[in-house]
mmCIF file of C-alpha atoms in Angstrom:
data_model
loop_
_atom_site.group_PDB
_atom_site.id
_atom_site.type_symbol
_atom_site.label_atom_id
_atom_site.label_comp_id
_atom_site.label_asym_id
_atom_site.label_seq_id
_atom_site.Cartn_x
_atom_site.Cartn_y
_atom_site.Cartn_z
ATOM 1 C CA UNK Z 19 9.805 142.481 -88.415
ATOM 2 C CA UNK Z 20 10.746 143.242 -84.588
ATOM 3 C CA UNK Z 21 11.432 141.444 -81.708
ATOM 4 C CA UNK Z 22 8.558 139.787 -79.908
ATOM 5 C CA UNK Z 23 8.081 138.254 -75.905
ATOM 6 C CA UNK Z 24 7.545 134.883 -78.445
ATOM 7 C CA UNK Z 25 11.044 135.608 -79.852
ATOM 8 C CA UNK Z 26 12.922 136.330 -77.015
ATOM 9 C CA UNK Z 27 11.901 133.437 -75.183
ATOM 10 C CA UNK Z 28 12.646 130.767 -77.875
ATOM 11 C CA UNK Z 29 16.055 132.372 -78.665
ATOM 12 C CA UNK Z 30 16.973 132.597 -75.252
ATOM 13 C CA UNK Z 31 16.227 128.644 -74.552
ATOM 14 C CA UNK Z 32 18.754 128.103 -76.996
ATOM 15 C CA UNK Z 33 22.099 129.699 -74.773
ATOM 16 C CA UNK Z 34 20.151 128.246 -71.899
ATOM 17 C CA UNK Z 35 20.963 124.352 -73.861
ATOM 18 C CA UNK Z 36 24.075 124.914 -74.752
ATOM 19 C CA UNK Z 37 26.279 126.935 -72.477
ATOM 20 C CA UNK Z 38 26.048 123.992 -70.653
ATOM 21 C CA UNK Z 39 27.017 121.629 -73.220
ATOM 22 C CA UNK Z 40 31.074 120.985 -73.114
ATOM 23 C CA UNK Z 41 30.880 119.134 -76.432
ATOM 24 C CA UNK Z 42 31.393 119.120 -79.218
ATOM 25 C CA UNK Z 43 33.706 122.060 -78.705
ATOM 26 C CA UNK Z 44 35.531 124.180 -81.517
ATOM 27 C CA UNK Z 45 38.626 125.050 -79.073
ATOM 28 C CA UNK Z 46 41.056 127.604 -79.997
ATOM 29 C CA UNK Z 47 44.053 126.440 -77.201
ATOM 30 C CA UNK Z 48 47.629 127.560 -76.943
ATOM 31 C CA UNK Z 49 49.681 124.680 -74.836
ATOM 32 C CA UNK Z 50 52.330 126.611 -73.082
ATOM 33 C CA UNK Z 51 53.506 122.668 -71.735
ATOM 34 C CA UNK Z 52 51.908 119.126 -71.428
ATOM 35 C CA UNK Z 53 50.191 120.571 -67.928
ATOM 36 C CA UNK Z 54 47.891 122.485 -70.259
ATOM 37 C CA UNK Z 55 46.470 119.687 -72.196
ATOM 38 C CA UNK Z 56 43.141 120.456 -70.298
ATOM 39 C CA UNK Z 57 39.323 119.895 -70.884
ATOM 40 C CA UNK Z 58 37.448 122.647 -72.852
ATOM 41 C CA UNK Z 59 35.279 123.471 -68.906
ATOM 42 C CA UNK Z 60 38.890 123.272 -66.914
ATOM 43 C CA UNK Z 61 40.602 125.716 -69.398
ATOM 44 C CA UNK Z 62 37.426 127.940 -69.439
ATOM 45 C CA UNK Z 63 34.903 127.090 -66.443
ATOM 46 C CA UNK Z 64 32.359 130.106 -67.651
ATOM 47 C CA UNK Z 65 32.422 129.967 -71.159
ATOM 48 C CA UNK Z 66 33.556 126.498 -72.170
ATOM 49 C CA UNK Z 67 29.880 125.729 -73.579
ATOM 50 C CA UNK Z 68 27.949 127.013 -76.982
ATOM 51 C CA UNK Z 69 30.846 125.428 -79.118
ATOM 52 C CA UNK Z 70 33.632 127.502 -78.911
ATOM 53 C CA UNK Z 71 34.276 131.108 -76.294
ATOM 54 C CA UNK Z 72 33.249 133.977 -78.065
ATOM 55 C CA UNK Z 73 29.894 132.322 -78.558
ATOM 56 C CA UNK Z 74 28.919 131.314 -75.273
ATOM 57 C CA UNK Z 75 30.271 135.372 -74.209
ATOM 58 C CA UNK Z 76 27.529 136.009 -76.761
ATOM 59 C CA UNK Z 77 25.427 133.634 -75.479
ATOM 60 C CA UNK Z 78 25.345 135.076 -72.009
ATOM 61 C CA UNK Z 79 24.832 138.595 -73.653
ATOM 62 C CA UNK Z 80 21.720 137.197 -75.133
ATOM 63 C CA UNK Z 81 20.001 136.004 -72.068
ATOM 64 C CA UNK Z 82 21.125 139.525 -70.381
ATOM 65 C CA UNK Z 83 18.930 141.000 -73.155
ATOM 66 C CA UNK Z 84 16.482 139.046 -73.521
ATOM 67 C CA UNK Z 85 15.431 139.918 -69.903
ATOM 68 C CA UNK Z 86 16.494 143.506 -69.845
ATOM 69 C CA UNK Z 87 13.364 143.752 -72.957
ATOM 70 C CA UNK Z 88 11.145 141.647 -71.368
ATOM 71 C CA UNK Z 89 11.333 141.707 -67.646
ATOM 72 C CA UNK Z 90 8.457 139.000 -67.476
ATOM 73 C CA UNK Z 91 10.518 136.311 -69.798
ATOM 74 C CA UNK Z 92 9.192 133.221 -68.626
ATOM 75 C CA UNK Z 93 13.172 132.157 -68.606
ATOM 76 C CA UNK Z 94 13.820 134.400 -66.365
ATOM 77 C CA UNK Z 95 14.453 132.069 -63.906
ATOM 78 C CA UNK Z 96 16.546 129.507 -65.502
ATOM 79 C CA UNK Z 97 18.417 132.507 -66.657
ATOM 80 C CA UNK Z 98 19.187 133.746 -62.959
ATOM 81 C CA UNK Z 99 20.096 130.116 -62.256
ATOM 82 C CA UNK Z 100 22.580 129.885 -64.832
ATOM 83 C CA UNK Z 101 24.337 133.021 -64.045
ATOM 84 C CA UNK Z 102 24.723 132.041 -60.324
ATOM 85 C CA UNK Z 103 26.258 129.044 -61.308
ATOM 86 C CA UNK Z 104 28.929 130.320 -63.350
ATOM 87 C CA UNK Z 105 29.127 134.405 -62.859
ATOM 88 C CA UNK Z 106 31.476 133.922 -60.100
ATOM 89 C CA UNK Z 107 34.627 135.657 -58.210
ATOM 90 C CA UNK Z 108 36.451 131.993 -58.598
ATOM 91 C CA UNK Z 109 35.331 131.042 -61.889
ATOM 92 C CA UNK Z 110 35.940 134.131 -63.390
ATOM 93 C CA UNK Z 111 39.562 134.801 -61.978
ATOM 94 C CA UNK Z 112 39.967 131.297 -63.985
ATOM 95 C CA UNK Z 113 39.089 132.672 -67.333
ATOM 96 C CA UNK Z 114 41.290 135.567 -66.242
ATOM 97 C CA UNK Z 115 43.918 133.805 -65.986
ATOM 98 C CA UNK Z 116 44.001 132.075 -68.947
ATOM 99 C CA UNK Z 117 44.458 135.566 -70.768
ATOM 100 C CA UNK Z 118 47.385 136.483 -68.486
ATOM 101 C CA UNK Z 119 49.449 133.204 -69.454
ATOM 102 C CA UNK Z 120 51.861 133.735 -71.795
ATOM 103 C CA UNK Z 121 51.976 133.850 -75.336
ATOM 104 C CA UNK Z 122 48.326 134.369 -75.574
ATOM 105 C CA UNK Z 123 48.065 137.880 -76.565
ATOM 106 C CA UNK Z 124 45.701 137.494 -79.592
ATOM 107 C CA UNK Z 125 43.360 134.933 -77.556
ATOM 108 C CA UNK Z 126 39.721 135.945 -78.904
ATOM 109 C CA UNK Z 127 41.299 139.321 -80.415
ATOM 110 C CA UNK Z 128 39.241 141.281 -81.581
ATOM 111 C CA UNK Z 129 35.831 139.494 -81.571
ATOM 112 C CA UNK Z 130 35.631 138.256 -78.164
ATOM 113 C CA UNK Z 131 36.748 141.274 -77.070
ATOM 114 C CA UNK Z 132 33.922 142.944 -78.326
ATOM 115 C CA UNK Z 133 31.571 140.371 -77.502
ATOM 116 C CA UNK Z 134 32.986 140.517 -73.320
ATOM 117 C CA UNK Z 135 32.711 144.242 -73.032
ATOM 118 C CA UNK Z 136 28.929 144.153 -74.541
ATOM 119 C CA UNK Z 137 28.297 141.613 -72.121
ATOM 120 C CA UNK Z 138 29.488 143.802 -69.319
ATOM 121 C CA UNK Z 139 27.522 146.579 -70.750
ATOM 122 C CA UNK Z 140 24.525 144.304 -70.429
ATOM 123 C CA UNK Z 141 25.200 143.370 -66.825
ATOM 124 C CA UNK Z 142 25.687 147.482 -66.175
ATOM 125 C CA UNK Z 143 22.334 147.812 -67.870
ATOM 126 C CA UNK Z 144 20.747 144.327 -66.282
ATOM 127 C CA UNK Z 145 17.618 145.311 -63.009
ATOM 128 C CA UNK Z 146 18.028 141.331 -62.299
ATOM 129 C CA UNK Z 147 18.420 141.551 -58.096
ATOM 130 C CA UNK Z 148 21.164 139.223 -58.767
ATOM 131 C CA UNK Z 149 23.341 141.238 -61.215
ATOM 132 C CA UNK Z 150 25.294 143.780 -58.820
ATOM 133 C CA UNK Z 151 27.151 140.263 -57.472
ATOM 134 C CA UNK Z 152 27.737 139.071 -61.444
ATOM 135 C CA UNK Z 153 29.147 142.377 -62.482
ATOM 136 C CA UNK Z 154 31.453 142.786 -59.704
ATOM 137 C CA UNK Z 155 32.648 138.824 -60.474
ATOM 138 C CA UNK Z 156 33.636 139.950 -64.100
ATOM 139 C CA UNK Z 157 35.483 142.998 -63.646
ATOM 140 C CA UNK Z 158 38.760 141.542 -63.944
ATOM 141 C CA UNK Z 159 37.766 139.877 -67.085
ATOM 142 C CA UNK Z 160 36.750 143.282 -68.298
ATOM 143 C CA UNK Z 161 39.905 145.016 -67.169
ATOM 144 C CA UNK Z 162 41.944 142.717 -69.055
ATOM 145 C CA UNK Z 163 39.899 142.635 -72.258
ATOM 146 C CA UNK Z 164 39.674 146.805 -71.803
ATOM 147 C CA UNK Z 165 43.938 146.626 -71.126
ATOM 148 C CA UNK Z 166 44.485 144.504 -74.486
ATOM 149 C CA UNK Z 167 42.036 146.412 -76.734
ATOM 150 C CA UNK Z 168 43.855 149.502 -76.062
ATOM 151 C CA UNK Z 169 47.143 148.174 -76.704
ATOM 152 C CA UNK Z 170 45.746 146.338 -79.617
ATOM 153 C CA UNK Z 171 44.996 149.340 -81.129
ATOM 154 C CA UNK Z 172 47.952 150.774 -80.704
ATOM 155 C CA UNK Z 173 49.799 148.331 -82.536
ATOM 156 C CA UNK Z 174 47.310 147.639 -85.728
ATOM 157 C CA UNK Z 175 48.629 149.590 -88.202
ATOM 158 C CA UNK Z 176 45.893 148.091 -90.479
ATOM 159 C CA UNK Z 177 42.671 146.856 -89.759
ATOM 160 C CA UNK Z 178 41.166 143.697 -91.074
ATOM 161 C CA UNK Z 179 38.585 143.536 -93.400
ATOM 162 C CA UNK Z 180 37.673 140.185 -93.705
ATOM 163 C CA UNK Z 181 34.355 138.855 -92.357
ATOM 164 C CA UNK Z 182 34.965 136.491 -89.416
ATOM 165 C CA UNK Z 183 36.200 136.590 -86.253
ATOM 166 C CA UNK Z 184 39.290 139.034 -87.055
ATOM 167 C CA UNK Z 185 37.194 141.810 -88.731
ATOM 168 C CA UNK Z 186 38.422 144.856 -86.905
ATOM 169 C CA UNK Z 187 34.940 147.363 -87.402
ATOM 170 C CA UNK Z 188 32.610 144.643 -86.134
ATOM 171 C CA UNK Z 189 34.493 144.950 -82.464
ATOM 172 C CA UNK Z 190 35.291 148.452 -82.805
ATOM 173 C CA UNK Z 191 31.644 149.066 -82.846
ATOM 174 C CA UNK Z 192 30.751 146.749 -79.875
ATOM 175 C CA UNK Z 193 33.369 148.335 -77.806
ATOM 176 C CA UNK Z 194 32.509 151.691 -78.746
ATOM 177 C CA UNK Z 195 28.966 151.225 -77.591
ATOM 178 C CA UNK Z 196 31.048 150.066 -74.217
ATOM 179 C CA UNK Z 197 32.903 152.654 -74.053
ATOM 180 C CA UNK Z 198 30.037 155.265 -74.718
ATOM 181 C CA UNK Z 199 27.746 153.872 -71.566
ATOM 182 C CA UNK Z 200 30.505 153.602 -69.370
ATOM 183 C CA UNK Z 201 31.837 156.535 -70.026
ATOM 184 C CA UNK Z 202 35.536 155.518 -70.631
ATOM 185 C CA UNK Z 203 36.736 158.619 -72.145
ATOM 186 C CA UNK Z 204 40.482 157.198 -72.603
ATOM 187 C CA UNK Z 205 38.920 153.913 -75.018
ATOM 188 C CA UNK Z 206 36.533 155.767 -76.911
ATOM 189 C CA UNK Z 207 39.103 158.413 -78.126
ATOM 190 C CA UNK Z 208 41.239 155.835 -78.440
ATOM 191 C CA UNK Z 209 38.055 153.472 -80.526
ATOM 192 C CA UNK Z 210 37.052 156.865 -82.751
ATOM 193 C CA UNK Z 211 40.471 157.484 -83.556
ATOM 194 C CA UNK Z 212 41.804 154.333 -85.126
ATOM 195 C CA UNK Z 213 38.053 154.312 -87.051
ATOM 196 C CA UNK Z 214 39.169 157.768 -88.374
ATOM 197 C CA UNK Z 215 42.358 156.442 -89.177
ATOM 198 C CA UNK Z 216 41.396 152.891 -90.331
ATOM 199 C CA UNK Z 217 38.587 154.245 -92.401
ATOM 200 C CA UNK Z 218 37.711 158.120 -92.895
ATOM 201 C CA UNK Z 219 39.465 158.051 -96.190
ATOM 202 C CA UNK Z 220 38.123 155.063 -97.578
ATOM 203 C CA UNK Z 221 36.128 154.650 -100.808
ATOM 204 C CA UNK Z 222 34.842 152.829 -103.917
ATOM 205 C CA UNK Z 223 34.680 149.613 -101.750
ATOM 206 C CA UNK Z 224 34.068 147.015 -103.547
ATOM 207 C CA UNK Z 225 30.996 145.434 -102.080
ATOM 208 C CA UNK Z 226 30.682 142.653 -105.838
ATOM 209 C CA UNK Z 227 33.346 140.933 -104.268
ATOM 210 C CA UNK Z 228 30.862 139.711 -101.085
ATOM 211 C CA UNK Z 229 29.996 137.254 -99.696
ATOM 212 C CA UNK Z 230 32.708 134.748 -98.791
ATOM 213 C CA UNK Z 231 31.950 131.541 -98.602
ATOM 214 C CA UNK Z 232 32.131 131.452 -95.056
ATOM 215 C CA UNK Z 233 31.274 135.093 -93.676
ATOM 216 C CA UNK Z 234 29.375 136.017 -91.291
ATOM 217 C CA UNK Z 235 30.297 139.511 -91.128
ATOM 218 C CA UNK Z 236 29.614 141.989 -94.419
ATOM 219 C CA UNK Z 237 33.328 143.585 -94.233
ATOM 220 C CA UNK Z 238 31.788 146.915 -96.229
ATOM 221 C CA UNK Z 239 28.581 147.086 -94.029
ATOM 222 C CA UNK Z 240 30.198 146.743 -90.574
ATOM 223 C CA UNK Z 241 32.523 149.441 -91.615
ATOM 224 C CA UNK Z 242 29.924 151.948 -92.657
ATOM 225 C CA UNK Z 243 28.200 150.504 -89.304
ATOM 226 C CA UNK Z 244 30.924 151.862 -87.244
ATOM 227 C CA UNK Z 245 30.722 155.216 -89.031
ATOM 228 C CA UNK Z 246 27.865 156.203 -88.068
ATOM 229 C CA UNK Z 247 28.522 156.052 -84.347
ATOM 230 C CA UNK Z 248 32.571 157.420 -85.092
ATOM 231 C CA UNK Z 249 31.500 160.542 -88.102
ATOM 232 C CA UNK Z 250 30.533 163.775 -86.552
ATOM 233 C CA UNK Z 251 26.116 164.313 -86.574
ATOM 234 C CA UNK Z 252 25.782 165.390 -90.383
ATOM 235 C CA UNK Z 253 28.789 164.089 -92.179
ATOM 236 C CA UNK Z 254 27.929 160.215 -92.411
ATOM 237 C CA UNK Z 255 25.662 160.745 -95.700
ATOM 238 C CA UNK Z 256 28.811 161.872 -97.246
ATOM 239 C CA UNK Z 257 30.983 159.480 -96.108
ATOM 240 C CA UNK Z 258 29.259 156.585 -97.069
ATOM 241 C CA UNK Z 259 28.288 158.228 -100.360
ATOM 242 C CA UNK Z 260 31.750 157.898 -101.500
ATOM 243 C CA UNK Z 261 32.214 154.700 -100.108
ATOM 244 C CA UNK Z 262 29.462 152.622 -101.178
ATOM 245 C CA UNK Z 263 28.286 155.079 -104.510
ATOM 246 C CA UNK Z 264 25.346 153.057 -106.155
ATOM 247 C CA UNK Z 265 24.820 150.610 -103.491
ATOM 248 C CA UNK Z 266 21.131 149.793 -104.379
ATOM 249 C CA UNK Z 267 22.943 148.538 -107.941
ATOM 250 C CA UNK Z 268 25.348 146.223 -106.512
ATOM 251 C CA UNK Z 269 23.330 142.830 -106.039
ATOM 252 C CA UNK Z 270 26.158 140.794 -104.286
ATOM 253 C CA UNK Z 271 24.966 142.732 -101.311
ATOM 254 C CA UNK Z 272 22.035 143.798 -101.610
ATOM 255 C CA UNK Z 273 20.488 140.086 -101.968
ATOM 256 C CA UNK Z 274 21.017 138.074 -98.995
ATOM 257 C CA UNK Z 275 23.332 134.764 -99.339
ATOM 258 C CA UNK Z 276 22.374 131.277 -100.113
ATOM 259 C CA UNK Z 277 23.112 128.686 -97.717
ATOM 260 C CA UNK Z 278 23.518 125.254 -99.656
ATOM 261 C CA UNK Z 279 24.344 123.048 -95.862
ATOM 262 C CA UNK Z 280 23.520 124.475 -92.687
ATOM 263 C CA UNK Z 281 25.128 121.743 -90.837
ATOM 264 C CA UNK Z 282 28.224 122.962 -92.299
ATOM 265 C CA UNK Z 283 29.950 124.987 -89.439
ATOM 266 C CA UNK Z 284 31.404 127.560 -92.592
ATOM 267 C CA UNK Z 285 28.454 127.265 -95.007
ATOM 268 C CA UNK Z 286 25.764 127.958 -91.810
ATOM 269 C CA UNK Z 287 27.661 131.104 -91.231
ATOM 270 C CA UNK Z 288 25.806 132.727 -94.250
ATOM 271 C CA UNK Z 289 22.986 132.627 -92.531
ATOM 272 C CA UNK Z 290 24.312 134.702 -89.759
ATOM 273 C CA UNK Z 291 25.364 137.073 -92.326
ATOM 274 C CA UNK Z 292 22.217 137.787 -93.810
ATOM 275 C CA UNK Z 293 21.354 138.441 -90.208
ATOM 276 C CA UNK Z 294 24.155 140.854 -89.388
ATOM 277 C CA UNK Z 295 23.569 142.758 -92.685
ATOM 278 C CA UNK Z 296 20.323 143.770 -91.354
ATOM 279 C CA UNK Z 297 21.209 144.610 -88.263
ATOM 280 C CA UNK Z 298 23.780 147.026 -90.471
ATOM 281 C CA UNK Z 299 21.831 147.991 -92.912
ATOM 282 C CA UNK Z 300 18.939 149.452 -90.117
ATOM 283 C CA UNK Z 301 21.916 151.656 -88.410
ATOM 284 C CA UNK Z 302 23.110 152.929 -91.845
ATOM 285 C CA UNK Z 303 19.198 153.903 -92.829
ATOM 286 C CA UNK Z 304 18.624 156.171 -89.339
ATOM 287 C CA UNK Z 305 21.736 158.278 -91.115
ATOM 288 C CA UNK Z 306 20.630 158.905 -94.504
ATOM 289 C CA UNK Z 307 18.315 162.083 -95.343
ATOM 290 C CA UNK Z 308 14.912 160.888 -95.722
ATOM 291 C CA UNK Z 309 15.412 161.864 -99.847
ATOM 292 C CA UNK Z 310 18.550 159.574 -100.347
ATOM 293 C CA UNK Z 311 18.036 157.562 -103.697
ATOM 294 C CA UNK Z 312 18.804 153.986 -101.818
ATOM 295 C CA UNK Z 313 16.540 154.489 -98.877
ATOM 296 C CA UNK Z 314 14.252 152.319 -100.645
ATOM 297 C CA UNK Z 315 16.263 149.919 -101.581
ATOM 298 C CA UNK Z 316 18.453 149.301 -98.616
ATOM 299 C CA UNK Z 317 14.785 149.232 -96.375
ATOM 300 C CA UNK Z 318 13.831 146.880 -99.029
ATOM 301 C CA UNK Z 319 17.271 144.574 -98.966
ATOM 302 C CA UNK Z 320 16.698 144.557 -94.628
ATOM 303 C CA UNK Z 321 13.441 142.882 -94.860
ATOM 304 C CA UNK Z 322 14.683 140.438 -97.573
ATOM 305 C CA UNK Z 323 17.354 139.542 -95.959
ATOM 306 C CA UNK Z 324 15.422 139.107 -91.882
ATOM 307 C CA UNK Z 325 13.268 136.657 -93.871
ATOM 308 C CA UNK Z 326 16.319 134.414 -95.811
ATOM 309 C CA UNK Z 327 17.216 133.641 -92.330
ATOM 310 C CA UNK Z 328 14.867 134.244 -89.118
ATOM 311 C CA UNK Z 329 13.068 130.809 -89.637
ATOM 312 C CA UNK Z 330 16.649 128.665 -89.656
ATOM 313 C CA UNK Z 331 17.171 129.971 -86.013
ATOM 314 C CA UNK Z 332 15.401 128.437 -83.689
ATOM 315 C CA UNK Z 333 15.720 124.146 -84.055
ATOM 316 C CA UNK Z 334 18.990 124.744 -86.064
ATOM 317 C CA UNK Z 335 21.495 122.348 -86.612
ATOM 318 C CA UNK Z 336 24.012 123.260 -83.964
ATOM 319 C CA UNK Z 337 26.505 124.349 -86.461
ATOM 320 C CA UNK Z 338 24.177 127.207 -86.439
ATOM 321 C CA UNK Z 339 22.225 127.247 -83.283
ATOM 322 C CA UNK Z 340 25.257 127.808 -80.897
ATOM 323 C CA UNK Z 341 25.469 131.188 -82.008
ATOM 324 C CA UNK Z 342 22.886 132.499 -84.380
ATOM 325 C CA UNK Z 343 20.137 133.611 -82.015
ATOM 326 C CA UNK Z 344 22.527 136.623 -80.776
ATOM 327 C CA UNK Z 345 22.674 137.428 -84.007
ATOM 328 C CA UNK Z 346 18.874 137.113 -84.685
ATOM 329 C CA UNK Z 347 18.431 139.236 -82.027
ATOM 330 C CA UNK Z 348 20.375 141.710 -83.184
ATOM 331 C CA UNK Z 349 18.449 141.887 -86.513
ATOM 332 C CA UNK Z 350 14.989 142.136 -85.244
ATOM 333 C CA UNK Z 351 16.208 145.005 -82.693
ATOM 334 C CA UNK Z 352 17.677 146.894 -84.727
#
């Protein structure tokens, strides 16, 4: 299953809802004193929509997308609209700041991190007329985010596994992709060494133990995700041999989740983890010799998993549909 014009268009009217919509709002908010006791859209006057920050980033990245794949969207305008209104110097020197007050060094860390510099990869990528104006409004938002990841990494002695917002492989592998088109020489050394670090010795993982109850994120498949962008051409295979032996066996992962309420905001994560796993799983397949024993399986798991979940996007409950067409997307691209 791919990505169609049909698709994009009905996944992108979802962002186009709800990064307007203030409420309900999921706000993650330290007060430094009583003068920040602030609405979710005067703490964060771009992203205060979508339900909570990272996904209304992700949101925006969508749209981006969308357009940048089908040039004709017939969004396209309401998507230029949107990104006047809030892609600008003002605004964004607000959301700025609120990373630069104190004690908010693990604001969004690592997920929207990852999520803000694939958004700014999108806008370097974007032909919209209008973009060169949105870009340059970001940049300090960038800066920042680019500033913290590198001294985040230079702190973590450990990464983190789990598979939510903190898992450390999921943003390594946005950023890296960041770092790669932008040619930032100093953050992708600094992104392929802590992989190598985090993860070049790992193995046996045990991939029985997921899902979570409330993952969105396969920890074992967004590691072996990164890999393949962070191993040298010819040594992935290897790698992941060691690291997931016998994955075709291991049914925990290779089935995709059940999701008993999806207007749950925890439970309606599975859904988005079927997704992701796809989107994994198609990366991991590209690197294995055309004769390894699970290329069947895995292709097989992908499509089984695209179809638990594709048809619970679009009309969600929005417990799910703040956030899961990104993650849609994602799947059906590839």
């Amino acid at each position: 299953m791919q990505l169609n014009i049909q698709q994009a268009e009905s996944f992108a009217r979802m962002p186009l809802a709800y990064l307007r919509h203030e409420y309900p709002n999921h706000i993650m908010h330290l007060l430094n004193d009583e003068q920040d006791v602030l609405s979710p859209r005067a703490l964060h006057p771009v992203f205060y929509g979508c339900y909570d920050w990272h996904s209304a980033v992700h949101g925006y990245w969508l749209l981006l997308r969308c357009i940048r794949r089908y040039p004709e969207l017939p969004a396209l305008a309401d998507i230029g609209a949107i990104f006047d209104e809030h892609f600008t110097p003002e605004l964004m020197e607000r959301e700025t700041d609120y990373f630069r007050a104190p004690n908010r060094t693990s604001f969004e860390r690592p997920y929207g991190f990852g999520w803000i510099l694939a958004l700014d990869q999108e806008l370097a990528q974007s032909q919209h007329p209008n973009v060169p104006q949105w870009h340059a409004s970001m940049k300090p938002l960038t800066t920042e985010i680019r500033s913290r990841l590198l001294g985040y990494l230079s702190r973590l002695s450990y990464p983190i596994r789990v598979g939510t917002h903190y898992n450390t492989a999921f943003a390594l592998t946005l950023s890296l992709d960041y770092a790669r088109h932008t040619q930032d020489g100093e953050l992708e050394t600094a992104i392929v060494a802590a992989s190598l670090r985090y993860y070049g010795n790992d193995t046996d993982y045990p991939a029985h133990y997921e899902p979570g109850g409330d993952e969105y994120i396969s920890g074992g498949l967004a590691e072996a995700l990164l890999m393949t962008k962070v191993l040298p051409a010819g040594s992935f295979q290897s790698w992941f041999d060691n690291y997931l032996p016998r994955i075709a066996e291991v049914t925990q992962i290779m089935q995709p989740a059940t999701v008993s309420d999806r207007t749950d905001p925890k439970i309606a994560h599975l859904d988005g983890l079927n997704l992701s796993r796809a989107w994994c799983m198609k990366h991991i397949l590209r690197h294995l010799h055309a004769d390894h024993p699970a290329r069947a399986a895995i292709g097989a798991a992908i499509d089984r998993h695209i179809a638990a979940s594709i048809d619970h996007v679009v009309g969600s409950h929005y417990s799910g549909g703040h956030w899961l067409a990104s993650f849609a997307l994602l799947a059906l691209e590839g």
